[in-house]
Amino acid sequence: MKHDRTQPKPSIPDIVIGRLPVYLRTLRLLADEGREVTSSQELGEHLGISSAQIRKDLSHFGEFGKQGTGYNIDFLCRQLQKILNVDRIWPVMLVGAGSLGTAIANYQEFESSGFRIVSVMDEDPQKIGQPIGIGLVIENFATLQRRVQELGVQIAVMAVPAHAAQRVANQLVEAGLNSILCYAPITLAVPAHVRVEYIDPVVHFQHMTYYLRAE
Amino acid sequence: MKHDRTQPKPSIPDIVIGRLPVYLRTLRLLADEGREVTSSQELGEHLGISSAQIRKDLSHFGEFGKQGTGYNIDFLCRQLQKILNVDRIWPVMLVGAGSLGTAIANYQEFESSGFRIVSVMDEDPQKIGQPIGIGLVIENFATLQRRVQELGVQIAVMAVPAHAAQRVANQLVEAGLNSILCYAPITLAVPAHVRVEYIDPVVHFQHMTYYLRAE
DNA sequence: TAGATTGTTAATCGATTAACAATC
DNA sequence: TAGATTGTTAATCGATTAACAATC
């Protein structure tokens, strides 16, 4: 007997959302190979997960397959792109124009995935004004607030040294950004409305060495 | 009544192992700030997880704290380093000397975390022989097998284009490597004894945009 | 002693999987 | 029709959390 009228939680587990980009990536790879349909079983084998999990994950969002046949790859791609809101191009602000920042600015594949680096910033006067990436110029980090507004950016990538990361993050938050991809090896303190994801190769290396023994 | 004599599974959940590097990273940060002790509560607040989880995770490996006091940071760091096998330096092979590979080769902080890039390889004859990183020279990928043996490497980082990734991975496996950190946006097919971890910024971006609406 | 915090247990919560009716 | 595969349910499995005795 439910007397509670409020919708308790129709919300989809975050862990499911986290797998969708990987599904999408794999489907696009299959599409590139000229494939037109696939099955949860095939996808699962590709990804090393169970077909049941894939079907369950997708079932949170609708019915995308056909019994006996499987999934039309193009159709499922488009659906996943809609679900993930990457049926458009999101402008991204890159902070930090060092070696890593330069690599990120040079990366050509963001565009086809729904993202475009529209501005690169650094604090180093030596770097400000230098060209970077494709048609960009390193801008003064001091102009962050204004540029965020001008460009309508919500997402930032931080490629700055660890010692600068929290300070930079504070400024990003103050400038109104709500999504940060952080390459600095530090857990940031941010308000609850800001989402941060982390990329730290050392975390992966150390995870792997747990299972290794010296040769 | 257990009649089964075989140890069923004293093995520690992989998800627990995956958090240890983050704990270690945070503890070292606290140590750098001159702090000597911390508590599961403080750590949990830093990391946005519950203190119970931290205590439970650590309890898989022993007792590292003192009631009423908490954890000695230096001691816990050392213990975690031992557990993760990073109380030594692991040689790492970097494959791909493009923009991203160069950034990885330049990154100074691997050493203090237990890793050293000992060789950088590429297929491009234009690149082979060029200096990269600190005291390294880009080597011919064709010499992989020999170099892996000479250097006693078990771990590789792949910073190659997606279209080359599976082929490169096959060669890494053939050369005897068992741990791969893959920056290419593709799920690799490898034998069961090889562990692969992935870094793909697009996966993180797309995870974040699920929660965003256009401004 | 009083206060704080651990390590551990048991309960809760949530995620994965097996199985199968539906149906292409 | 026979074979294949979906979407979904219920069961299983595993991870997280709350709570607390132990004890520094």
Coordinates of N, CA and C in Angstrom, one line a residue, chain A residues 31-209:
Chain A
A31 N 29.7 0.3 -36.5 CA 29.1 1.0 -37.7 C 30.3 1.4 -38.7
D32 N 31.4 1.8 -38.2 CA 32.5 2.1 -39.0 C 33.0 0.9 -39.8
E33 N 32.8 -0.3 -39.3 CA 33.2 -1.5 -40.0 C 32.1 -1.9 -41.0
G34 N 31.0 -1.1 -41.1 CA 30.0 -1.4 -42.0 C 28.9 -2.3 -41.5
R35 N 29.0 -2.6 -40.2 CA 27.9 -3.5 -39.7 C 26.6 -2.8 -39.5
E36 N 25.5 -3.5 -39.7 CA 24.2 -2.8 -39.5 C 23.4 -3.2 -38.3
V37 N 23.6 -4.5 -37.9 CA 22.9 -4.9 -36.7 C 23.9 -5.6 -35.8
T38 N 23.5 -5.7 -34.5 CA 24.3 -6.4 -33.5 C 23.3 -6.9 -32.4
S39 N 23.9 -7.7 -31.5 CA 23.0 -8.3 -30.5 C 23.7 -8.0 -29.1
S40 N 22.9 -8.1 -28.1 CA 23.4 -7.8 -26.7 C 24.6 -8.8 -26.5
Q41 N 24.4 -10.0 -27.1 CA 25.5 -11.0 -26.8 C 26.8 -10.6 -27.5
E42 N 26.7 -10.2 -28.7 CA 27.9 -9.7 -29.4 C 28.6 -8.5 -28.7
L43 N 27.8 -7.6 -28.3 CA 28.3 -6.4 -27.6 C 28.9 -6.8 -26.3
G44 N 28.3 -7.7 -25.6 CA 28.8 -8.2 -24.4 C 30.2 -8.9 -24.5
E45 N 30.3 -9.7 -25.6 CA 31.6 -10.3 -25.8 C 32.7 -9.3 -26.1
H46 N 32.4 -8.3 -26.9 CA 33.3 -7.2 -27.2 C 33.8 -6.6 -25.9
L47 N 32.8 -6.3 -25.0 CA 33.1 -5.5 -23.9 C 33.5 -6.3 -22.6
G48 N 33.3 -7.6 -22.7 CA 33.6 -8.4 -21.5 C 32.6 -8.3 -20.4
I49 N 31.4 -8.0 -20.8 CA 30.3 -8.0 -19.8 C 29.1 -8.9 -20.3
S50 N 28.2 -9.1 -19.4 CA 27.1 -10.1 -19.8 C 26.1 -9.4 -20.7
S51 N 25.5 -10.2 -21.6 CA 24.4 -9.7 -22.4 C 23.2 -9.2 -21.6
A52 N 23.0 -9.9 -20.5 CA 21.9 -9.5 -19.6 C 22.1 -8.0 -19.1
Q53 N 23.3 -7.7 -18.8 CA 23.5 -6.4 -18.3 C 23.3 -5.3 -19.3
I54 N 23.7 -5.6 -20.5 CA 23.4 -4.6 -21.6 C 21.9 -4.5 -21.8
R55 N 21.2 -5.5 -21.9 CA 19.8 -5.4 -22.1 C 19.1 -4.7 -21.0
K56 N 19.5 -5.0 -19.8 CA 18.9 -4.3 -18.6 C 19.3 -2.8 -18.6
D57 N 20.5 -2.5 -18.9 CA 20.9 -1.1 -18.9 C 20.0 -0.4 -19.9
L58 N 19.9 -0.9 -21.1 CA 19.2 -0.2 -22.2 C 17.7 -0.1 -21.8
S59 N 17.2 -1.1 -21.1 CA 15.7 -1.2 -20.8 C 15.3 0.0 -19.9
H60 N 16.3 0.6 -19.2 CA 15.9 1.8 -18.5 C 15.4 3.0 -19.3
F61 N 15.7 2.9 -20.6 CA 15.5 4.1 -21.5 C 14.4 3.8 -22.5
G62 N 14.1 2.5 -22.7 CA 13.1 2.2 -23.8 C 13.4 0.9 -24.4
E63 N 12.7 0.6 -25.5 CA 12.9 -0.7 -26.2 C 13.6 -0.3 -27.5
F64 N 14.8 -0.8 -27.7 CA 15.6 -0.4 -28.9 C 15.9 -1.6 -29.8
G65 N 15.5 -2.8 -29.4 CA 15.8 -3.9 -30.2 C 14.6 -4.7 -30.8
K66 N 14.9 -5.7 -31.5 CA 13.9 -6.5 -32.1 C 14.2 -8.0 -31.7
Q67 N 13.2 -8.7 -31.2 CA 13.4 -10.1 -30.9 C 13.9 -10.9 -32.1
G68 N 14.8 -11.7 -31.9 CA 15.2 -12.6 -33.0 C 16.3 -11.9 -33.9
T69 N 16.3 -10.6 -33.8 CA 17.2 -9.8 -34.7 C 18.4 -9.1 -34.0
G70 N 18.0 -8.4 -32.9 CA 19.0 -7.7 -32.2 C 18.7 -6.2 -32.4
Y71 N 19.8 -5.4 -32.4 CA 19.7 -3.9 -32.5 C 20.2 -3.4 -33.8
N72 N 19.5 -2.5 -34.4 CA 20.0 -1.7 -35.5 C 21.1 -0.7 -34.9
I73 N 22.3 -0.8 -35.5 CA 23.4 -0.1 -34.9 C 23.2 1.4 -35.0
D74 N 22.9 1.8 -36.2 CA 22.7 3.3 -36.4 C 21.6 3.8 -35.5
F75 N 20.5 3.1 -35.4 CA 19.4 3.6 -34.6 C 19.8 3.7 -33.1
L76 N 20.4 2.6 -32.6 CA 20.8 2.6 -31.2 C 21.9 3.7 -30.9
C77 N 22.8 3.9 -31.8 CA 23.7 5.0 -31.7 C 23.0 6.3 -31.5
R78 N 22.1 6.6 -32.4 CA 21.3 7.8 -32.3 C 20.6 8.0 -31.0
Q79 N 20.0 6.9 -30.6 CA 19.2 6.9 -29.3 C 20.2 7.2 -28.1
L80 N 21.3 6.5 -28.1 CA 22.2 6.7 -27.0 C 22.8 8.2 -27.0
Q81 N 23.0 8.7 -28.2 CA 23.5 10.1 -28.3 C 22.4 11.0 -27.8
K82 N 21.2 10.7 -28.0 CA 20.1 11.6 -27.5 C 20.1 11.5 -26.0
I83 N 20.1 10.2 -25.5 CA 20.1 10.0 -24.0 C 21.2 10.7 -23.3
L84 N 22.4 10.7 -23.9 CA 23.6 11.3 -23.3 C 23.7 12.7 -23.6
N85 N 22.7 13.3 -24.4 CA 22.8 14.7 -24.7 C 24.0 15.0 -25.6
V86 N 24.5 14.0 -26.4 CA 25.6 14.4 -27.3 C 25.1 14.4 -28.7
D87 N 23.8 14.6 -28.9 CA 23.3 14.9 -30.2 C 23.4 16.4 -30.6
R88 N 24.5 16.9 -30.0 CA 24.8 18.3 -30.3 C 26.3 18.5 -29.9
I89 N 26.8 19.7 -30.1 CA 28.3 19.9 -29.7 C 28.3 20.8 -28.5
W90 N 29.0 20.3 -27.5 CA 29.2 21.1 -26.2 C 30.5 21.8 -26.3
P91 N 30.5 23.1 -26.0 CA 31.7 23.9 -25.9 C 32.4 23.5 -24.6
V92 N 33.8 23.4 -24.7 CA 34.6 23.0 -23.6 C 35.7 24.0 -23.4
M93 N 35.9 24.4 -22.1 CA 37.0 25.2 -21.8 C 38.2 24.4 -21.3
L94 N 39.4 24.6 -21.9 CA 40.6 23.8 -21.4 C 41.4 24.8 -20.6
V95 N 41.8 24.4 -19.4 CA 42.6 25.2 -18.6 C 44.0 24.5 -18.4
G96 N 45.0 25.2 -18.8 CA 46.4 24.6 -18.7 C 46.9 24.2 -20.1
A97 N 48.0 24.9 -20.5 CA 48.5 24.8 -21.8 C 49.9 24.2 -21.8
G98 N 50.1 23.3 -20.8 CA 51.4 22.6 -20.8 C 51.4 21.5 -21.8
S99 N 52.2 20.5 -21.5 CA 52.4 19.4 -22.4 C 51.1 18.6 -22.6
L100 N 50.4 18.4 -21.5 CA 49.2 17.6 -21.5 C 48.0 18.5 -22.2
G101 N 48.0 19.7 -21.7 CA 47.0 20.6 -22.3 C 47.1 20.7 -23.8
T102 N 48.3 20.8 -24.3 CA 48.6 20.8 -25.7 C 48.1 19.6 -26.4
A103 N 48.4 18.4 -25.8 CA 47.9 17.2 -26.4 C 46.4 17.2 -26.4
I104 N 45.7 17.6 -25.4 CA 44.2 17.7 -25.4 C 43.7 18.6 -26.5
A105 N 44.4 19.8 -26.6 CA 43.9 20.8 -27.6 C 44.1 20.2 -29.0
N106 N 45.1 19.4 -29.2 CA 45.4 18.8 -30.5 C 44.5 17.6 -30.9
Y107 N 43.8 17.1 -29.9 CA 43.1 15.8 -30.1 C 41.9 16.1 -31.0
Q108 N 41.8 15.4 -32.1 CA 40.9 15.7 -33.2 C 39.5 15.0 -33.0
E109 N 39.4 14.1 -32.1 CA 38.2 13.2 -32.0 C 37.1 13.7 -31.1
F110 N 37.3 14.8 -30.4 CA 36.3 15.3 -29.5 C 35.0 15.7 -30.3
E111 N 35.3 16.4 -31.4 CA 34.2 16.9 -32.2 C 33.1 15.8 -32.6
S112 N 33.6 14.7 -33.0 CA 32.7 13.6 -33.5 C 32.0 13.0 -32.3
S113 N 32.4 13.3 -31.1 CA 31.8 12.7 -29.9 C 30.9 13.7 -29.2
G114 N 30.9 14.9 -29.7 CA 29.9 15.9 -29.1 C 30.6 17.0 -28.3
F115 N 31.9 17.2 -28.5 CA 32.6 18.2 -27.8 C 33.5 19.0 -28.6
R116 N 33.7 20.3 -28.3 CA 34.6 21.2 -29.0 C 35.4 22.1 -28.0
I117 N 36.7 22.0 -28.0 CA 37.4 22.9 -27.2 C 37.4 24.3 -27.8
V118 N 36.7 25.2 -27.1 CA 36.5 26.6 -27.7 C 37.5 27.6 -27.1
S119 N 38.2 27.2 -26.0 CA 39.1 28.2 -25.4 C 40.1 27.5 -24.6
V120 N 41.3 27.9 -24.7 CA 42.4 27.4 -23.9 C 43.0 28.5 -23.0
M121 N 43.2 28.3 -21.7 CA 43.7 29.3 -20.9 C 44.9 28.9 -20.1
D122 N 45.7 29.8 -19.8 CA 46.9 29.6 -18.9 C 47.2 30.9 -18.2
E123 N 47.9 30.7 -17.1 CA 48.3 31.9 -16.3 C 49.7 32.4 -16.8
D124 N 50.4 31.6 -17.4 CA 51.8 32.0 -17.8 C 51.8 33.0 -18.9
P125 N 52.3 34.2 -18.6 CA 52.4 35.3 -19.6 C 53.2 34.9 -20.8
Q126 N 54.2 34.0 -20.7 CA 54.9 33.5 -21.8 C 54.1 32.7 -22.8
K127 N 53.0 32.1 -22.3 CA 52.2 31.3 -23.1 C 51.0 32.0 -23.7
I128 N 50.5 33.0 -23.0 CA 49.3 33.7 -23.4 C 49.6 34.4 -24.8
G129 N 48.7 34.2 -25.7 CA 48.9 34.7 -27.1 C 49.5 33.7 -28.1
Q130 N 50.1 32.7 -27.6 CA 50.6 31.6 -28.5 C 49.5 30.8 -29.1
P131 N 49.7 30.4 -30.3 CA 48.7 29.5 -30.9 C 48.7 28.1 -30.3
I132 N 47.6 27.4 -30.3 CA 47.5 26.1 -29.8 C 46.3 25.4 -30.4
G133 N 46.4 24.1 -30.6 CA 45.4 23.3 -31.2 C 45.1 23.7 -32.6
I134 N 43.8 23.7 -33.0 CA 43.4 24.0 -34.3 C 42.7 25.4 -34.3
G135 N 43.5 26.4 -34.6 CA 42.9 27.8 -34.7 C 42.6 28.4 -33.4
L136 N 43.2 28.0 -32.3 CA 43.0 28.6 -31.0 C 44.3 29.3 -30.6
V137 N 44.1 30.3 -29.6 CA 45.2 31.0 -29.1 C 45.1 30.9 -27.6
I138 N 46.2 30.7 -26.9 CA 46.2 30.6 -25.4 C 45.7 32.0 -24.9
E139 N 44.7 31.9 -24.0 CA 44.1 33.1 -23.5 C 44.5 33.3 -22.0
N140 N 44.4 34.5 -21.5 CA 44.7 34.8 -20.1 C 43.6 34.3 -19.2
F141 N 44.1 33.5 -18.2 CA 43.2 32.8 -17.3 C 42.4 33.9 -16.5
A142 N 43.0 35.1 -16.4 CA 42.3 36.1 -15.7 C 41.0 36.5 -16.3
T143 N 40.8 36.2 -17.6 CA 39.6 36.6 -18.3 C 38.5 35.5 -18.3
L144 N 38.8 34.5 -17.5 CA 37.9 33.3 -17.4 C 36.4 33.7 -17.3
Q145 N 36.1 34.4 -16.3 CA 34.6 34.7 -16.0 C 33.9 35.2 -17.3
R146 N 34.5 36.2 -17.9 CA 34.0 36.8 -19.1 C 33.8 35.8 -20.2
R147 N 34.9 35.1 -20.5 CA 34.9 34.1 -21.6 C 33.9 33.0 -21.4
V148 N 33.8 32.6 -20.2 CA 32.8 31.5 -19.9 C 31.4 32.0 -20.3
Q149 N 31.1 33.2 -19.9 CA 29.8 33.8 -20.3 C 29.6 34.0 -21.8
E150 N 30.7 34.6 -22.4 CA 30.6 34.8 -23.9 C 30.4 33.5 -24.6
L151 N 31.1 32.5 -24.2 CA 31.1 31.2 -25.0 C 30.0 30.3 -24.5
G152 N 29.3 30.6 -23.4 CA 28.3 29.7 -22.9 C 28.8 28.3 -22.6
V153 N 29.9 28.3 -21.9 CA 30.5 27.0 -21.6 C 30.1 26.5 -20.2
Q154 N 29.8 25.2 -20.1 CA 29.5 24.6 -18.8 C 30.5 23.6 -18.4
I155 N 31.4 23.2 -19.3 CA 32.3 22.1 -19.1 C 33.8 22.6 -19.2
A156 N 34.6 22.2 -18.2 CA 36.0 22.5 -18.2 C 36.9 21.3 -18.1
V157 N 38.0 21.3 -18.7 CA 39.0 20.3 -18.5 C 40.2 21.0 -17.8
M158 N 40.6 20.4 -16.8 CA 41.8 20.9 -16.0 C 43.0 20.1 -16.3
A159 N 44.0 20.7 -17.0 CA 45.3 20.1 -17.2 C 46.4 21.0 -16.6
V160 N 46.3 21.1 -15.3 CA 47.2 22.0 -14.5 C 47.9 21.2 -13.5
P161 N 49.0 21.7 -12.9 CA 49.7 20.9 -11.9 C 48.9 20.8 -10.6
A162 N 49.1 19.7 -9.9 CA 48.4 19.4 -8.7 C 48.3 20.6 -7.7
H163 N 49.4 21.3 -7.6 CA 49.5 22.4 -6.6 C 48.6 23.5 -6.9
A164 N 48.2 23.6 -8.2 CA 47.4 24.7 -8.7 C 45.9 24.3 -8.8
A165 N 45.7 23.0 -8.7 CA 44.4 22.5 -9.1 C 43.2 23.0 -8.3
Q166 N 43.3 23.0 -7.0 CA 42.2 23.5 -6.1 C 41.9 25.0 -6.4
R167 N 42.9 25.7 -6.5 CA 42.7 27.2 -6.8 C 42.0 27.4 -8.1
V168 N 42.5 26.7 -9.1 CA 41.8 26.8 -10.4 C 40.4 26.3 -10.4
A169 N 40.2 25.2 -9.7 CA 38.8 24.7 -9.6 C 37.9 25.7 -8.9
N170 N 38.4 26.4 -7.9 CA 37.6 27.4 -7.2 C 37.1 28.5 -8.2
Q171 N 38.0 28.9 -9.1 CA 37.7 29.9 -10.0 C 36.8 29.4 -11.1
L172 N 36.9 28.2 -11.5 CA 36.0 27.6 -12.5 C 34.6 27.6 -11.9
V173 N 34.5 27.2 -10.7 CA 33.2 27.1 -10.0 C 32.6 28.6 -9.9
E174 N 33.4 29.5 -9.5 CA 33.0 30.9 -9.4 C 32.5 31.4 -10.7
A175 N 33.2 31.0 -11.8 CA 32.8 31.5 -13.1 C 31.5 30.8 -13.6
G176 N 31.0 29.8 -12.9 CA 29.7 29.3 -13.2 C 29.8 27.9 -13.9
L177 N 30.9 27.3 -14.0 CA 31.0 26.0 -14.7 C 30.5 24.9 -13.7
N178 N 29.9 23.9 -14.3 CA 29.3 22.9 -13.4 C 29.8 21.5 -13.7
S179 N 30.7 21.3 -14.6 CA 31.2 20.0 -15.0 C 32.7 20.2 -15.2
I180 N 33.5 19.4 -14.5 CA 35.0 19.5 -14.6 C 35.6 18.1 -14.8
L181 N 36.4 18.0 -15.8 CA 37.2 16.8 -16.0 C 38.6 17.2 -15.5
C182 N 39.1 16.5 -14.5 CA 40.3 16.9 -13.8 C 41.4 15.9 -14.1
Y183 N 42.5 16.4 -14.7 CA 43.7 15.5 -14.9 C 44.7 15.7 -13.8
A184 N 44.5 16.6 -12.9 CA 45.4 16.7 -11.8 C 45.2 15.6 -10.7
P185 N 46.3 15.1 -10.2 CA 46.1 14.0 -9.2 C 45.7 14.4 -7.8
I186 N 44.5 14.9 -7.7 CA 44.0 15.5 -6.5 C 42.5 15.4 -6.5
T187 N 41.9 15.1 -5.3 CA 40.5 15.1 -5.2 C 40.1 16.6 -4.9
L188 N 39.2 17.2 -5.7 CA 38.9 18.5 -5.6 C 37.7 18.7 -4.6
A189 N 37.7 19.8 -3.9 CA 36.6 20.1 -3.0 C 35.7 21.1 -3.8
V190 N 34.5 20.7 -4.1 CA 33.6 21.6 -4.9 C 32.2 21.5 -4.4
P191 N 31.4 22.6 -4.6 CA 30.0 22.5 -4.2 C 29.2 21.3 -4.8
A192 N 28.2 21.0 -4.2 CA 27.4 19.8 -4.6 C 26.9 19.8 -6.0
H193 N 26.6 21.0 -6.5 CA 26.0 21.1 -7.8 C 27.1 21.0 -9.0
V194 N 28.3 20.9 -8.6 CA 29.4 20.7 -9.6 C 29.8 19.3 -9.6
R195 N 29.9 18.7 -10.8 CA 30.3 17.4 -11.0 C 31.7 17.3 -11.5
V196 N 32.5 16.5 -10.8 CA 33.9 16.4 -11.2 C 34.2 14.9 -11.6
E197 N 34.9 14.7 -12.7 CA 35.4 13.4 -13.0 C 36.9 13.5 -13.0
Y198 N 37.6 12.4 -12.8 CA 39.1 12.4 -12.7 C 39.7 11.5 -13.6
I199 N 40.9 11.9 -14.1 CA 41.7 11.0 -14.9 C 43.1 11.1 -14.3
D200 N 43.6 9.9 -13.8 CA 44.9 9.9 -13.2 C 45.5 8.6 -13.5
P201 N 46.5 8.6 -14.4 CA 47.1 7.3 -14.9 C 47.7 6.6 -13.7
V202 N 48.2 7.3 -12.7 CA 48.9 6.6 -11.6 C 47.9 5.7 -10.8
V203 N 46.7 6.2 -10.7 CA 45.6 5.3 -10.1 C 45.5 4.0 -10.8
H204 N 45.5 4.1 -12.1 CA 45.4 2.8 -12.9 C 46.6 2.0 -12.8
F205 N 47.8 2.6 -12.9 CA 49.0 1.8 -12.7 C 49.0 1.1 -11.4
Q206 N 48.7 1.8 -10.3 CA 48.8 1.2 -9.0 C 47.8 0.1 -8.8
H207 N 46.6 0.3 -9.5 CA 45.6 -0.8 -9.5 C 46.2 -2.0 -10.1
M208 N 46.9 -1.8 -11.2 CA 47.4 -3.0 -11.9 C 48.6 -3.6 -11.2
T209 N 49.4 -2.9 -10.6 CA 50.6 -3.5 -9.9 C 50.2 -4.3 -8.7

